[in-house]
Amino acid sequence: MKHYAPNEAIAAIATALGPSALAVIRTSGTDCINLVSRIFSRPKALLEADANSLVYGWIQNGNEKIDEVMLGVYRAPKSFTGEDMVEIFCHGGSSPVIAVYRLLLQNGFRGAEAGEFTFRAFINGKTDLTRAEAVKEIIDSKTDVSRSRACGRLAGSLYEELENIKKDILFALSALEADIEYPEDENAVAGAFNPASLTEARGKLASLISSWECEKLYQDGVRMVLCGRTNAGKSSLFNTLLKEERAIVSDIHGTTRDWIESRLSFGGIPVRLFDTAGLRETDDIVEQAGVERTMDLSSDADLILYLIDASEGASTEDERTVEKLKAGGKPLVIVRNKIDKAEVKDGLFKDTLQVYVSAKNGQGIDDLTETVKKLLFAGTHTERAQAGFGSLRQKQSADEALESLNHAISVPDLGLSPDAAVQDMEDALAFLGEITGEISPDDILENIFSRFCVGK
């Protein structure tokens, strides 16, 4: 890793610059405690501090006091990085934080690279790659569900599943190697190789791989567009879903001339929700432009909610528009709104998912949420209670491992020698090792940690 130099004393501002009660500056590396003591008002207290303790004092430049601080002292190997560490808790705000940080750089520290603290935790055996990547997932999480699933990986759920799969493979591998090496030895377990454990490993791995699309959905989220005729209640539903008055609501047709968007959690899935101009024939040039933008947004959407005024029923214009939108291949849900007024049954769109709601009083919103989730997950395997893969890198390595296992199991049918199965199983273990970091080419590590923020 050309950008990272382990053991060097490094420092980084770990919290956002701006007005706040407190800020954190992290340091780590050989001699970091001694280096901080040189700019601390109580050097002896810091140098003699126990591990996992706090020390009060001032950061100072000679006789000039810079800021009143608390120092968190961690001694190797019981620290996040596995090295000696000092975390400086100073007052928030750009001036004190930058002043302390600059003083560190002037006294033996270098600025940390992006992700360098987590990288050191990895190389010092404090974490594996699945947990390391989960750190960034938590930082980037957009909903409580995506955060919770990333926390599962940070707690080791994915690592443990992979370890169990590897044990199954190793059991089958050792039995097969015993058959090969000692075929006639009475003390050997001749004929002990049983593909059952290999088949079990393949099933577990296939289940993990099938969870990727669900995990990706929770991480990346979707673009969801509200569209429909004017006055169908799109802006009202937009406000209801957001639980705030973002869009102007009026009984006047054509109130919304352009689109607005906001982010929300839709049953735990991060959603960019778009409220759009009503679809209708109009001579108003501005409104025409809004209608065109609505159609453009719909073509780029991951899912479309088409609203119909349930008190009026669907029109031929609704029929034409829905068929046009469905021709674009995007998932679509018919939302019959305003059921608090009345519910006109027209018998249309029987081959399309439909939900009945009242944006005014919230009736049917839970049904809408569940319908949307099921539609988004359609085509993927059932969502797993336990978190699966958290990155495309992990999933791609698992695909390679699964291919190797499939080939190993088919070796007898292909008429190949048992040595071929041995090689396949060793390859599968190597690919799984890439996921956890037991086998970690520098280019993979650099790609992972360089995407972290500085100070993590």
Tab-separated table of C-alpha atoms in Angstrom:
chain	number	residue	atom	x	y	z
A	1	MET	CA	0.000	0.000	0.000
A	2	LYS	CA	2.030	2.953	-1.273
A	3	HIS	CA	-0.104	5.597	0.454
A	4	TYR	CA	-0.013	4.045	3.920
A	5	ALA	CA	3.067	3.752	6.105
A	6	PRO	CA	2.229	1.652	9.190
A	7	ASN	CA	3.582	2.730	12.588
A	8	GLU	CA	4.218	6.347	11.567
A	9	ALA	CA	2.544	8.841	13.890
A	10	ILE	CA	-0.559	10.115	12.079
A	11	ALA	CA	-3.241	12.658	12.946
A	12	ALA	CA	-6.597	13.597	11.477
A	13	ILE	CA	-9.611	15.746	12.266
A	14	ALA	CA	-12.307	13.122	12.846
A	15	THR	CA	-15.361	15.390	13.133
A	16	ALA	CA	-16.862	17.923	10.761
A	17	LEU	CA	-15.515	21.453	10.934
A	18	GLY	CA	-18.124	23.900	12.188
A	19	PRO	CA	-19.678	25.323	15.330
A	20	SER	CA	-20.196	22.555	17.890
A	21	ALA	CA	-19.677	21.808	21.554
A	22	LEU	CA	-16.850	19.347	20.942
A	23	ALA	CA	-14.586	18.103	18.178
A	24	VAL	CA	-12.292	15.078	17.970
A	25	ILE	CA	-8.773	14.870	16.576
A	26	ARG	CA	-7.377	11.343	16.357
A	27	THR	CA	-3.740	10.307	16.528
A	28	SER	CA	-2.162	6.882	16.214
A	29	GLY	CA	1.203	5.233	15.721
A	30	THR	CA	4.579	4.624	17.296
A	31	ASP	CA	5.524	7.314	19.825
A	32	CYS	CA	2.221	9.158	19.403
A	33	ILE	CA	1.660	9.452	23.173
A	34	ASN	CA	5.111	10.953	23.647
A	35	LEU	CA	4.620	13.338	20.715
A	36	VAL	CA	1.314	14.629	22.084
A	37	SER	CA	2.904	15.087	25.520
A	38	ARG	CA	5.276	17.680	24.010
A	39	ILE	CA	2.364	20.039	23.344
A	40	PHE	CA	0.340	19.137	26.438
A	41	SER	CA	0.318	21.123	29.676
A	42	ARG	CA	0.641	17.965	31.820
A	43	PRO	CA	3.161	15.772	29.955
A	44	LYS	CA	3.985	13.548	32.939
A	45	ALA	CA	0.297	12.794	33.567
A	46	LEU	CA	-0.169	11.811	29.932
A	47	LEU	CA	2.966	9.659	29.714
A	48	GLU	CA	1.987	7.767	32.887
A	49	ALA	CA	-1.728	7.499	32.075
A	50	ASP	CA	-3.297	4.070	32.152
A	51	ALA	CA	-4.750	2.549	29.011
A	52	ASN	CA	-8.347	3.531	28.288
A	53	SER	CA	-8.244	6.590	30.514
A	54	LEU	CA	-8.873	10.340	30.210
A	55	VAL	CA	-6.432	13.121	31.041
A	56	TYR	CA	-7.431	16.786	31.453
A	57	GLY	CA	-5.216	19.704	30.431
A	58	TRP	CA	-4.368	22.228	27.743
A	59	ILE	CA	-2.872	21.956	24.292
A	60	GLN	CA	-0.253	24.655	24.142
A	61	ASN	CA	2.448	26.012	21.875
A	62	GLY	CA	5.240	26.899	24.242
A	63	ASN	CA	3.606	29.227	26.778
A	64	GLU	CA	0.650	30.000	24.507
A	65	LYS	CA	-2.504	28.110	25.434
A	66	ILE	CA	-4.329	26.837	22.329
A	67	ASP	CA	-7.369	25.044	23.798
A	68	GLU	CA	-8.623	23.299	26.918
A	69	VAL	CA	-8.943	19.582	26.155
A	70	MET	CA	-9.545	16.051	27.369
A	71	LEU	CA	-7.228	13.365	26.029
A	72	GLY	CA	-8.396	9.786	25.537
A	73	VAL	CA	-5.393	7.491	25.970
A	74	TYR	CA	-5.274	4.004	24.410
A	75	ARG	CA	-2.299	1.693	24.548
A	76	ALA	CA	-1.458	-1.080	22.076
A	77	PRO	CA	-2.905	-3.527	21.374
A	78	LYS	CA	-6.153	-2.442	23.051
A	79	SER	CA	-7.130	0.340	20.692
A	80	PHE	CA	-9.080	0.759	17.476
A	81	THR	CA	-5.923	0.591	15.340
A	82	GLY	CA	-4.049	-1.869	17.552
A	83	GLU	CA	-1.390	0.834	18.102
A	84	ASP	CA	-0.918	3.481	20.773
A	85	MET	CA	-3.553	6.167	20.228
A	86	VAL	CA	-4.504	9.545	21.671
A	87	GLU	CA	-7.836	11.159	20.865
A	88	ILE	CA	-8.010	14.879	21.558
A	89	PHE	CA	-11.441	16.199	22.585
A	90	CYS	CA	-11.308	19.937	22.067
A	91	HIS	CA	-13.898	22.671	21.576
A	92	GLY	CA	-15.755	22.624	18.281
A	93	GLY	CA	-15.411	25.280	15.631
A	94	SER	CA	-12.922	25.715	12.826
A	95	SER	CA	-10.364	27.871	14.635
A	96	PRO	CA	-9.554	25.699	17.701
A	97	VAL	CA	-9.659	22.444	15.757
A	98	ILE	CA	-7.387	23.627	12.958
A	99	ALA	CA	-5.000	25.242	15.451
A	100	VAL	CA	-4.605	21.980	17.397
A	101	TYR	CA	-4.265	19.931	14.209
A	102	ARG	CA	-1.583	22.230	12.751
A	103	LEU	CA	0.363	22.059	16.000
A	104	LEU	CA	0.354	18.263	15.785
A	105	LEU	CA	1.746	18.407	12.239
A	106	GLN	CA	4.480	20.748	13.438
A	107	ASN	CA	5.463	18.300	16.171
A	108	GLY	CA	6.118	14.988	14.465
A	109	PHE	CA	2.759	13.885	13.072
A	110	ARG	CA	1.783	13.593	9.426
A	111	GLY	CA	-1.740	13.970	8.122
A	112	ALA	CA	-3.532	10.639	7.848
A	113	GLU	CA	-4.673	9.344	4.467
A	114	ALA	CA	-8.321	8.538	3.849
A	115	GLY	CA	-9.238	5.370	5.729
A	116	GLU	CA	-5.782	4.963	7.237
A	117	PHE	CA	-6.974	4.382	10.805
A	118	THR	CA	-9.269	1.565	9.684
A	119	PHE	CA	-6.508	0.181	7.457
A	120	ARG	CA	-4.201	-0.045	10.456
A	121	ALA	CA	-6.944	-1.807	12.416
A	122	PHE	CA	-7.117	-4.341	9.583
A	123	ILE	CA	-3.399	-5.019	9.223
A	124	ASN	CA	-3.027	-5.268	13.008
A	125	GLY	CA	-5.699	-7.944	13.180
A	126	LYS	CA	-8.293	-5.790	14.956
A	127	THR	CA	-10.846	-6.288	12.187
A	128	ASP	CA	-11.443	-8.149	8.933
A	129	LEU	CA	-12.441	-6.620	5.604
A	130	THR	CA	-16.163	-7.318	6.023
A	131	ARG	CA	-16.181	-5.380	9.297
A	132	ALA	CA	-13.949	-2.646	7.872
A	133	GLU	CA	-16.267	-2.094	4.917
A	134	ALA	CA	-19.234	-2.077	7.303
A	135	VAL	CA	-17.754	0.996	9.005
A	136	LYS	CA	-18.159	3.002	5.802
A	137	GLU	CA	-21.596	1.488	5.207
A	138	ILE	CA	-22.746	2.797	8.594
A	139	ILE	CA	-21.392	6.252	7.796
A	140	ASP	CA	-23.146	6.214	4.412
A	141	SER	CA	-26.402	4.612	5.618
A	142	LYS	CA	-29.559	6.513	4.688
A	143	THR	CA	-32.191	4.732	6.819
A	144	ASP	CA	-32.402	2.960	10.159
A	145	VAL	CA	-32.727	-0.383	8.366
A	146	SER	CA	-29.628	0.128	6.195
A	147	ARG	CA	-27.703	1.226	9.301
A	148	SER	CA	-28.930	-1.796	11.255
A	149	ARG	CA	-27.897	-4.241	8.545
A	150	ALA	CA	-24.463	-2.626	8.275
A	151	CYS	CA	-24.149	-2.893	12.070
A	152	GLY	CA	-24.812	-6.614	11.731
A	153	ARG	CA	-21.799	-6.909	9.435
A	154	LEU	CA	-19.720	-4.752	11.799
A	155	ALA	CA	-20.669	-7.101	14.647
A	156	GLY	CA	-19.323	-10.010	12.593
A	157	SER	CA	-22.496	-11.675	11.271
A	158	LEU	CA	-21.183	-11.970	7.710
A	159	TYR	CA	-17.701	-13.009	8.832
A	160	GLU	CA	-19.142	-15.807	10.975
A	161	GLU	CA	-21.295	-17.107	8.133
A	162	LEU	CA	-18.301	-17.187	5.824
A	163	GLU	CA	-16.228	-18.981	8.465
A	164	ASN	CA	-18.902	-21.671	8.765
A	165	ILE	CA	-18.922	-22.145	4.989
A	166	LYS	CA	-15.144	-22.439	4.967
A	167	LYS	CA	-15.284	-25.089	7.717
A	168	ASP	CA	-17.641	-27.191	5.587
A	169	ILE	CA	-15.277	-26.891	2.629
A	170	LEU	CA	-12.217	-27.711	4.741
A	171	PHE	CA	-13.933	-30.792	6.165
A	172	ALA	CA	-14.672	-32.087	2.667
A	173	LEU	CA	-11.190	-31.137	1.456
A	174	SER	CA	-9.357	-32.920	4.272
A	175	ALA	CA	-11.431	-36.088	3.751
A	176	LEU	CA	-10.769	-36.079	0.013
A	177	GLU	CA	-7.048	-35.513	0.491
A	178	ALA	CA	-6.967	-38.464	2.921
A	179	ASP	CA	-8.574	-40.636	0.238
A	180	ILE	CA	-6.007	-39.484	-2.329
A	181	GLU	CA	-2.895	-39.725	-0.169
A	182	TYR	CA	-3.700	-42.965	1.686
A	183	PRO	CA	-6.109	-44.977	-0.471
A	184	GLU	CA	-5.081	-48.372	0.955
A	185	ASP	CA	-4.023	-47.413	4.458
A	186	GLU	CA	-6.295	-49.192	6.909
A	187	ASN	CA	-5.696	-46.434	9.452
A	188	ALA	CA	-6.759	-43.794	6.949
A	189	VAL	CA	-10.352	-42.950	6.404
A	190	ALA	CA	-10.619	-44.563	3.004
A	191	GLY	CA	-13.726	-43.500	1.159
A	192	ALA	CA	-14.386	-40.880	3.793
A	193	PHE	CA	-15.006	-38.110	1.276
A	194	ASN	CA	-18.677	-37.298	1.230
A	195	PRO	CA	-19.876	-34.425	-0.989
A	196	ALA	CA	-22.707	-33.686	1.488
A	197	SER	CA	-20.680	-31.081	3.395
A	198	LEU	CA	-19.622	-29.505	0.099
A	199	THR	CA	-23.225	-29.389	-1.064
A	200	GLU	CA	-24.195	-27.783	2.241
A	201	ALA	CA	-21.474	-25.162	1.817
A	202	ARG	CA	-22.707	-24.440	-1.684
A	203	GLY	CA	-26.278	-23.967	-0.413
A	204	LYS	CA	-25.201	-21.546	2.301
A	205	LEU	CA	-23.082	-19.552	-0.136
A	206	ALA	CA	-25.836	-19.445	-2.752
A	207	SER	CA	-28.206	-18.086	-0.089
A	208	LEU	CA	-25.748	-15.341	0.776
A	209	ILE	CA	-25.294	-14.406	-2.868
A	210	SER	CA	-29.046	-14.255	-3.435
A	211	SER	CA	-29.301	-11.596	-0.719
A	212	TRP	CA	-27.139	-9.128	-2.616
A	213	GLU	CA	-29.940	-7.402	-4.531
A	214	CYS	CA	-31.864	-6.838	-1.297
A	215	GLU	CA	-28.806	-5.458	0.485
A	216	LYS	CA	-28.028	-3.204	-2.487
A	217	LEU	CA	-31.586	-1.881	-2.404
A	218	TYR	CA	-31.224	-0.907	1.253
A	219	GLN	CA	-27.890	0.776	0.543
A	220	ASP	CA	-28.507	2.598	-2.737
A	221	GLY	CA	-32.252	3.146	-2.561
A	222	VAL	CA	-34.568	3.960	-5.462
A	223	ARG	CA	-36.046	6.834	-7.450
A	224	MET	CA	-39.831	6.889	-7.048
A	225	VAL	CA	-42.042	9.192	-9.100
A	226	LEU	CA	-45.583	10.310	-8.269
A	227	CYS	CA	-47.499	11.041	-11.442
A	228	GLY	CA	-51.054	11.219	-12.671
A	229	ARG	CA	-53.668	13.655	-13.906
A	230	THR	CA	-53.974	17.108	-12.372
A	231	ASN	CA	-55.697	17.256	-8.997
A	232	ALA	CA	-55.312	13.519	-8.331
A	233	GLY	CA	-53.648	14.316	-4.998
A	234	LYS	CA	-49.971	13.806	-5.855
A	235	SER	CA	-48.763	16.753	-3.776
A	236	SER	CA	-50.987	15.722	-0.865
A	237	LEU	CA	-49.552	12.209	-0.934
A	238	PHE	CA	-46.037	13.642	-1.269
A	239	ASN	CA	-46.575	15.680	1.916
A	240	THR	CA	-48.180	12.747	3.739
A	241	LEU	CA	-45.280	10.412	2.974
A	242	LEU	CA	-42.761	13.063	4.030
A	243	LYS	CA	-44.811	13.974	7.106
A	244	GLU	CA	-44.303	17.655	6.316
A	245	GLU	CA	-45.845	20.327	4.102
A	246	ARG	CA	-43.301	20.487	1.292
A	247	ALA	CA	-45.527	20.753	-1.778
A	248	ILE	CA	-48.270	23.326	-2.407
A	249	VAL	CA	-51.712	21.698	-2.300
A	250	SER	CA	-54.672	23.269	-4.083
A	251	ASP	CA	-57.968	22.262	-5.687
A	252	ILE	CA	-56.978	24.326	-8.720
A	253	HIS	CA	-55.871	22.110	-11.621
A	254	GLY	CA	-52.279	22.521	-12.778
A	255	THR	CA	-50.905	23.968	-9.506
A	256	THR	CA	-47.664	21.974	-9.770
A	257	ARG	CA	-45.753	23.193	-12.828
A	258	ASP	CA	-42.377	21.606	-12.096
A	259	TRP	CA	-41.069	18.704	-10.043
A	260	ILE	CA	-39.765	18.746	-6.488
A	261	GLU	CA	-37.990	15.958	-4.675
A	262	SER	CA	-37.159	14.839	-1.176
A	263	ARG	CA	-35.600	11.844	0.522
A	264	LEU	CA	-37.384	9.525	2.905
A	265	SER	CA	-37.403	5.985	4.272
A	266	PHE	CA	-39.994	3.798	2.585
A	267	GLY	CA	-40.230	0.785	4.839
A	268	GLY	CA	-36.485	1.065	5.466
A	269	ILE	CA	-35.596	1.546	1.791
A	270	PRO	CA	-33.975	4.914	0.996
A	271	VAL	CA	-36.182	6.692	-1.544
A	272	ARG	CA	-35.804	9.827	-3.632
A	273	LEU	CA	-39.444	10.793	-4.039
A	274	PHE	CA	-40.517	13.116	-6.866
A	275	ASP	CA	-43.737	15.101	-6.981
A	276	THR	CA	-44.479	16.058	-10.573
A	277	ALA	CA	-46.708	18.226	-12.725
A	278	GLY	CA	-50.147	16.808	-13.525
A	279	LEU	CA	-50.538	15.031	-16.849
A	280	ARG	CA	-53.097	16.628	-19.161
A	281	GLU	CA	-53.437	18.320	-22.532
A	282	THR	CA	-52.803	22.040	-22.134
A	283	ASP	CA	-52.028	25.140	-24.202
A	284	ASP	CA	-50.017	26.637	-21.372
A	285	ILE	CA	-46.361	26.514	-22.497
A	286	VAL	CA	-45.017	26.391	-18.923
A	287	GLU	CA	-47.404	23.597	-17.954
A	288	GLN	CA	-46.500	21.701	-21.138
A	289	ALA	CA	-42.851	21.848	-20.120
A	290	GLY	CA	-43.826	20.447	-16.709
A	291	VAL	CA	-45.717	17.561	-18.336
A	292	GLU	CA	-42.677	16.728	-20.477
A	293	ARG	CA	-40.446	16.711	-17.404
A	294	THR	CA	-42.886	14.385	-15.654
A	295	MET	CA	-42.601	11.875	-18.491
A	296	ASP	CA	-38.805	12.202	-18.521
A	297	LEU	CA	-38.621	11.582	-14.765
A	298	SER	CA	-40.946	8.599	-15.104
A	299	SER	CA	-38.702	7.047	-17.749
A	300	ASP	CA	-35.736	7.279	-15.347
A	301	ALA	CA	-37.638	6.091	-12.268
A	302	ASP	CA	-37.099	2.778	-10.500
A	303	LEU	CA	-40.787	2.701	-9.595
A	304	ILE	CA	-43.838	4.776	-10.555
A	305	LEU	CA	-46.849	5.539	-8.390
A	306	TYR	CA	-49.692	6.572	-10.714
A	307	LEU	CA	-52.411	8.428	-8.831
A	308	ILE	CA	-56.091	8.348	-9.746
A	309	ASP	CA	-58.855	10.252	-7.987
A	310	ALA	CA	-60.884	7.369	-6.525
A	311	SER	CA	-63.936	9.601	-6.154
A	312	GLU	CA	-64.005	10.166	-9.923
A	313	GLY	CA	-62.635	6.880	-11.249
A	314	ALA	CA	-60.170	6.380	-14.071
A	315	SER	CA	-60.516	8.174	-17.385
A	316	THR	CA	-59.572	7.111	-20.895
A	317	GLU	CA	-56.661	9.523	-20.528
A	318	ASP	CA	-55.529	7.560	-17.456
A	319	GLU	CA	-55.764	4.326	-19.444
A	320	ARG	CA	-53.617	5.679	-22.260
A	321	THR	CA	-51.020	7.127	-19.903
A	322	VAL	CA	-50.756	3.967	-17.796
A	323	GLU	CA	-50.259	1.819	-20.894
A	324	LYS	CA	-47.559	4.200	-22.106
A	325	LEU	CA	-45.774	4.103	-18.754
A	326	LYS	CA	-46.026	0.313	-18.538
A	327	ALA	CA	-44.540	0.036	-22.015
A	328	GLY	CA	-41.406	1.638	-20.576
A	329	GLY	CA	-40.909	-1.478	-18.453
A	330	LYS	CA	-40.801	0.304	-15.086
A	331	PRO	CA	-42.573	-1.221	-12.058
A	332	LEU	CA	-45.859	0.641	-11.568
A	333	VAL	CA	-48.497	0.817	-8.852
A	334	ILE	CA	-51.936	2.355	-9.345
A	335	VAL	CA	-52.751	4.461	-6.293
A	336	ARG	CA	-56.455	5.195	-5.921
A	337	ASN	CA	-56.438	8.343	-3.791
A	338	LYS	CA	-59.209	10.280	-1.981
A	339	ILE	CA	-61.081	7.232	-0.694
A	340	ASP	CA	-62.141	9.438	2.232
A	341	LYS	CA	-64.515	11.154	-0.230
A	342	ALA	CA	-65.820	8.181	-2.166
A	343	GLU	CA	-64.647	5.088	-4.001
A	344	VAL	CA	-65.795	4.730	-7.587
A	345	LYS	CA	-65.282	1.205	-8.950
A	346	ASP	CA	-64.397	1.216	-12.642
A	347	GLY	CA	-62.947	-2.290	-13.056
A	348	LEU	CA	-59.851	-1.054	-14.868
A	349	PHE	CA	-56.199	-2.077	-14.477
A	350	LYS	CA	-56.981	-5.534	-13.102
A	351	ASP	CA	-53.566	-6.753	-14.272
A	352	THR	CA	-51.746	-3.998	-12.338
A	353	LEU	CA	-51.052	-3.652	-8.621
A	354	GLN	CA	-53.524	-1.236	-7.044
A	355	VAL	CA	-53.672	0.354	-3.621
A	356	TYR	CA	-56.474	2.457	-2.125
A	357	VAL	CA	-55.385	5.375	0.067
A	358	SER	CA	-56.402	8.691	1.500
A	359	ALA	CA	-53.556	11.168	1.485
A	360	LYS	CA	-55.772	13.385	3.630
A	361	ASN	CA	-56.182	11.057	6.626
A	362	GLY	CA	-53.391	8.524	6.017
A	363	GLN	CA	-55.676	5.571	5.373
A	364	GLY	CA	-53.975	2.834	3.306
A	365	ILE	CA	-50.449	4.294	3.570
A	366	ASP	CA	-49.143	1.186	5.356
A	367	ASP	CA	-50.604	-0.989	2.586
A	368	LEU	CA	-48.910	1.234	0.011
A	369	THR	CA	-45.563	0.862	1.774
A	370	GLU	CA	-45.796	-2.947	1.894
A	371	THR	CA	-46.949	-3.149	-1.740
A	372	VAL	CA	-44.039	-1.030	-2.891
A	373	LYS	CA	-41.533	-3.108	-0.897
A	374	LYS	CA	-42.845	-6.360	-2.350
A	375	LEU	CA	-42.678	-4.949	-5.861
A	376	LEU	CA	-39.123	-3.689	-5.405
A	377	PHE	CA	-38.033	-7.059	-4.038
A	378	ALA	CA	-39.824	-8.938	-6.823
A	379	GLY	CA	-37.342	-10.987	-8.821
A	380	THR	CA	-34.932	-11.195	-5.883
A	381	HIS	CA	-34.848	-13.946	-3.292
A	382	THR	CA	-36.574	-13.583	0.027
A	383	GLU	CA	-34.991	-11.008	2.268
A	384	ARG	CA	-32.737	-12.594	4.879
A	385	ALA	CA	-33.143	-11.685	8.553
A	386	GLN	CA	-29.360	-11.700	8.882
A	387	ALA	CA	-27.382	-9.211	6.827
A	388	GLY	CA	-25.716	-10.524	3.676
A	389	PHE	CA	-23.004	-9.076	1.468
A	390	GLY	CA	-22.343	-5.378	1.853
A	391	SER	CA	-20.411	-4.629	-1.325
A	392	LEU	CA	-20.175	-5.679	-4.946
A	393	ARG	CA	-16.559	-6.724	-4.309
A	394	GLN	CA	-17.723	-9.246	-1.733
A	395	LYS	CA	-20.461	-10.573	-3.988
A	396	GLN	CA	-18.123	-10.998	-6.980
A	397	SER	CA	-15.619	-13.010	-4.923
A	398	ALA	CA	-18.489	-15.160	-3.643
A	399	ASP	CA	-19.631	-15.780	-7.231
A	400	GLU	CA	-16.154	-17.082	-8.050
A	401	ALA	CA	-16.165	-19.298	-4.954
A	402	LEU	CA	-19.585	-20.700	-5.859
A	403	GLU	CA	-18.444	-21.510	-9.382
A	404	SER	CA	-15.479	-23.414	-7.944
A	405	LEU	CA	-17.742	-25.382	-5.600
A	406	ASN	CA	-20.119	-26.245	-8.429
A	407	HIS	CA	-17.216	-27.592	-10.452
A	408	ALA	CA	-15.834	-29.562	-7.491
A	409	ILE	CA	-19.182	-31.268	-6.949
A	410	SER	CA	-19.465	-32.141	-10.645
A	411	VAL	CA	-15.943	-33.632	-10.883
A	412	PRO	CA	-17.127	-37.307	-10.632
A	413	ASP	CA	-19.776	-36.737	-13.325
A	414	LEU	CA	-17.200	-35.113	-15.586
A	415	GLY	CA	-14.874	-38.105	-15.260
A	416	LEU	CA	-12.057	-35.994	-13.811
A	417	SER	CA	-9.568	-37.117	-11.179
A	418	PRO	CA	-10.152	-36.230	-7.506
A	419	ASP	CA	-7.192	-33.820	-7.738
A	420	ALA	CA	-9.389	-31.524	-9.803
A	421	ALA	CA	-11.896	-31.297	-6.943
A	422	VAL	CA	-9.064	-30.547	-4.526
A	423	GLN	CA	-7.968	-27.629	-6.689
A	424	ASP	CA	-11.547	-26.361	-6.952
A	425	MET	CA	-12.013	-26.414	-3.187
A	426	GLU	CA	-8.700	-24.641	-2.634
A	427	ASP	CA	-9.789	-22.000	-5.166
A	428	ALA	CA	-13.113	-21.575	-3.354
A	429	LEU	CA	-11.299	-21.053	-0.045
A	430	ALA	CA	-9.026	-18.477	-1.687
A	431	PHE	CA	-11.966	-16.502	-3.076
A	432	LEU	CA	-13.683	-16.525	0.317
A	433	GLY	CA	-10.386	-15.405	1.833
A	434	GLU	CA	-10.478	-12.351	-0.418
A	435	ILE	CA	-13.812	-11.346	1.103
A	436	THR	CA	-12.560	-11.385	4.693
A	437	GLY	CA	-9.051	-10.185	3.862
A	438	GLU	CA	-7.000	-13.309	4.549
A	439	ILE	CA	-5.890	-12.959	0.944
A	440	SER	CA	-5.662	-9.265	0.196
A	441	PRO	CA	-3.900	-7.912	-2.905
A	442	ASP	CA	-2.779	-4.305	-2.462
A	443	ASP	CA	-5.023	-2.996	-5.242
A	444	ILE	CA	-8.102	-4.401	-3.472
A	445	LEU	CA	-7.072	-2.870	-0.135
A	446	GLU	CA	-6.316	0.506	-1.691
A	447	ASN	CA	-9.687	0.556	-3.443
A	448	ILE	CA	-11.507	-0.233	-0.198
A	449	PHE	CA	-9.800	2.129	2.232
A	450	SER	CA	-9.269	5.066	-0.129
A	451	ARG	CA	-13.061	5.537	-0.221
A	452	PHE	CA	-13.193	6.195	3.541
A	453	CYS	CA	-13.219	9.700	4.953
A	454	VAL	CA	-10.062	11.110	6.548
A	455	GLY	CA	-10.010	10.313	10.263
A	456	LYS	CA	-11.669	6.892	9.885
